[in-house]
Amino acid sequence: NVLVPGGPANTRMIPTKGIWAERGKLIQPEAMAPPLRWLLSRDSHGVTGSRFQAALWDTNLPPEQAAEKASAPAAWPQLGLQAIRPDRPRWQG
C-alpha cells in the first residue's frame, strides 16, 4: 500500500511564491493522519496493493468506507506478477 497526499501539500518542498503562495489551499500535512492511523491498525489487515489519497479521506465516514472512497490500485495489476517473491527465482532467463 501507499499513502499520498493526493495533490500539492503544504510542506517545505512546495515553493512559497506564485500559485503556491496561498498555503491554505494546499493539502495540509494533518490530512495524512486519519488514513495513516487506519493503515497502521488491525482494521486494515488484508488490504494490499492500494494507493490511498489523504485528500479524499472523509473523516465523517466510518474508516472502512473512507478507505474505499480514497483508494485506487497502487499500480497496474500486472506489475504485481513481476515482483520478486521467495517462491520464485529472481531471474528466469
PDB file of C-alpha atoms in Angstrom:
ATOM      1  CA  ASN A   1       0.000   0.000   0.000  1.00  0.00           C
ATOM      2  CA  VAL A   2       0.978   3.602  -0.440  1.00  0.00           C
ATOM      3  CA  LEU A   3      -0.397   6.766   1.156  1.00  0.00           C
ATOM      4  CA  VAL A   4      -0.068  10.046  -0.750  1.00  0.00           C
ATOM      5  CA  PRO A   5      -1.472  13.497  -0.046  1.00  0.00           C
ATOM      6  CA  GLY A   6      -3.397  13.476  -3.329  1.00  0.00           C
ATOM      7  CA  GLY A   7      -2.078  16.796  -4.573  1.00  0.00           C
ATOM      8  CA  PRO A   8       0.293  19.581  -3.568  1.00  0.00           C
ATOM      9  CA  ALA A   9       0.844  19.517   0.182  1.00  0.00           C
ATOM     10  CA  ASN A  10       1.778  22.382   2.439  1.00  0.00           C
ATOM     11  CA  THR A  11       5.366  21.330   3.008  1.00  0.00           C
ATOM     12  CA  ARG A  12       8.775  22.911   2.535  1.00  0.00           C
ATOM     13  CA  MET A  13       9.070  21.040  -0.757  1.00  0.00           C
ATOM     14  CA  ILE A  14       6.459  23.323  -2.365  1.00  0.00           C
ATOM     15  CA  PRO A  15       7.639  26.862  -3.256  1.00  0.00           C
ATOM     16  CA  THR A  16       6.103  29.702  -1.267  1.00  0.00           C
ATOM     17  CA  LYS A  17       5.731  32.052  -4.233  1.00  0.00           C
ATOM     18  CA  GLY A  18       3.438  32.321  -7.224  1.00  0.00           C
ATOM     19  CA  ILE A  19       0.475  29.966  -7.435  1.00  0.00           C
ATOM     20  CA  TRP A  20       1.634  28.253  -4.221  1.00  0.00           C
ATOM     21  CA  ALA A  21       1.551  31.441  -2.093  1.00  0.00           C
ATOM     22  CA  GLU A  22      -1.891  30.695  -0.612  1.00  0.00           C
ATOM     23  CA  ARG A  23      -0.832  27.866   1.681  1.00  0.00           C
ATOM     24  CA  GLY A  24      -4.375  27.301   2.958  1.00  0.00           C
ATOM     25  CA  LYS A  25      -5.400  25.972  -0.473  1.00  0.00           C
ATOM     26  CA  LEU A  26      -2.775  23.218  -0.291  1.00  0.00           C
ATOM     27  CA  ILE A  27      -3.362  19.864   1.379  1.00  0.00           C
ATOM     28  CA  GLN A  28      -2.352  20.222   4.996  1.00  0.00           C
ATOM     29  CA  PRO A  29       0.015  17.598   6.439  1.00  0.00           C
ATOM     30  CA  GLU A  30      -2.560  16.717   9.105  1.00  0.00           C
ATOM     31  CA  ALA A  31      -4.729  15.206   6.353  1.00  0.00           C
ATOM     32  CA  MET A  32      -2.343  12.240   6.323  1.00  0.00           C
ATOM     33  CA  ALA A  33      -3.093  11.265   9.941  1.00  0.00           C
ATOM     34  CA  PRO A  34      -6.551   9.578   9.669  1.00  0.00           C
ATOM     35  CA  PRO A  35      -5.667   7.262   6.763  1.00  0.00           C
ATOM     36  CA  LEU A  36      -2.273   6.547   8.302  1.00  0.00           C
ATOM     37  CA  ARG A  37      -3.863   5.564  11.616  1.00  0.00           C
ATOM     38  CA  TRP A  38      -6.236   3.239   9.752  1.00  0.00           C
ATOM     39  CA  LEU A  39      -3.435   1.686   7.705  1.00  0.00           C
ATOM     40  CA  LEU A  40      -1.490   1.027  10.900  1.00  0.00           C
ATOM     41  CA  SER A  41      -4.490  -0.532  12.642  1.00  0.00           C
ATOM     42  CA  ARG A  42      -5.721  -4.092  12.569  1.00  0.00           C
ATOM     43  CA  ASP A  43      -8.788  -2.842  10.697  1.00  0.00           C
ATOM     44  CA  SER A  44      -6.729  -2.631   7.511  1.00  0.00           C
ATOM     45  CA  HIS A  45      -5.490  -6.216   7.808  1.00  0.00           C
ATOM     46  CA  GLY A  46      -5.612  -7.883   4.412  1.00  0.00           C
ATOM     47  CA  VAL A  47      -5.725  -4.626   2.467  1.00  0.00           C
ATOM     48  CA  THR A  48      -2.869  -4.644  -0.004  1.00  0.00           C
ATOM     49  CA  GLY A  49      -1.906  -3.226  -3.381  1.00  0.00           C
ATOM     50  CA  SER A  50      -3.778   0.039  -2.876  1.00  0.00           C
ATOM     51  CA  ARG A  51      -2.958   3.723  -3.157  1.00  0.00           C
ATOM     52  CA  PHE A  52      -4.742   5.960  -0.658  1.00  0.00           C
ATOM     53  CA  GLN A  53      -5.168   9.687  -1.271  1.00  0.00           C
ATOM     54  CA  ALA A  54      -5.405  11.563   2.022  1.00  0.00           C
ATOM     55  CA  ALA A  55      -7.270  14.450   0.356  1.00  0.00           C
ATOM     56  CA  LEU A  56     -10.123  12.058  -0.488  1.00  0.00           C
ATOM     57  CA  TRP A  57     -10.353  10.537   3.009  1.00  0.00           C
ATOM     58  CA  ASP A  58     -13.702  11.570   4.524  1.00  0.00           C
ATOM     59  CA  THR A  59     -13.412  11.639   8.323  1.00  0.00           C
ATOM     60  CA  ASN A  60     -17.225  11.808   8.557  1.00  0.00           C
ATOM     61  CA  LEU A  61     -17.464   8.242   7.246  1.00  0.00           C
ATOM     62  CA  PRO A  62     -16.591   5.038   9.099  1.00  0.00           C
ATOM     63  CA  PRO A  63     -12.908   4.269   8.365  1.00  0.00           C
ATOM     64  CA  GLU A  64     -13.692   1.310   6.090  1.00  0.00           C
ATOM     65  CA  GLN A  65     -15.943   3.475   3.910  1.00  0.00           C
ATOM     66  CA  ALA A  66     -13.443   6.343   3.950  1.00  0.00           C
ATOM     67  CA  ALA A  67     -10.752   3.902   2.826  1.00  0.00           C
ATOM     68  CA  GLU A  68     -12.871   2.655  -0.049  1.00  0.00           C
ATOM     69  CA  LYS A  69     -13.607   6.209  -1.177  1.00  0.00           C
ATOM     70  CA  ALA A  70      -9.940   7.245  -1.002  1.00  0.00           C
ATOM     71  CA  SER A  71      -8.378   4.157  -2.588  1.00  0.00           C
ATOM     72  CA  ALA A  72      -7.374   3.004  -6.028  1.00  0.00           C
ATOM     73  CA  PRO A  73      -4.986   0.311  -7.256  1.00  0.00           C
ATOM     74  CA  ALA A  74      -1.393   1.167  -6.345  1.00  0.00           C
ATOM     75  CA  ALA A  75      -0.208   0.373  -9.861  1.00  0.00           C
ATOM     76  CA  TRP A  76      -1.147  -1.632 -12.870  1.00  0.00           C
ATOM     77  CA  PRO A  77      -2.335  -5.048 -11.691  1.00  0.00           C
ATOM     78  CA  GLN A  78       0.117  -6.916 -13.913  1.00  0.00           C
ATOM     79  CA  LEU A  79       3.080  -5.293 -12.146  1.00  0.00           C
ATOM     80  CA  GLY A  80       2.425  -7.483  -9.119  1.00  0.00           C
ATOM     81  CA  LEU A  81       3.175 -10.504 -11.278  1.00  0.00           C
ATOM     82  CA  GLN A  82       6.679  -9.156 -11.869  1.00  0.00           C
ATOM     83  CA  ALA A  83       7.514  -8.848  -8.170  1.00  0.00           C
ATOM     84  CA  ILE A  84      10.368 -10.910  -6.783  1.00  0.00           C
ATOM     85  CA  ARG A  85       8.940 -13.366  -4.282  1.00  0.00           C
ATOM     86  CA  PRO A  86      10.507 -16.059  -2.100  1.00  0.00           C
ATOM     87  CA  ASP A  87       8.650 -18.769  -4.033  1.00  0.00           C
ATOM     88  CA  ARG A  88      10.060 -17.699  -7.421  1.00  0.00           C
ATOM     89  CA  PRO A  89      13.627 -17.446  -8.682  1.00  0.00           C
ATOM     90  CA  ARG A  90      14.962 -13.917  -9.046  1.00  0.00           C
ATOM     91  CA  TRP A  91      15.986 -14.483 -12.643  1.00  0.00           C
ATOM     92  CA  GLN A  92      14.225 -16.635 -15.122  1.00  0.00           C
ATOM     93  CA  GLY A  93      16.231 -16.390 -18.302  1.00  0.00           C
TER      94      GLY A  93
END
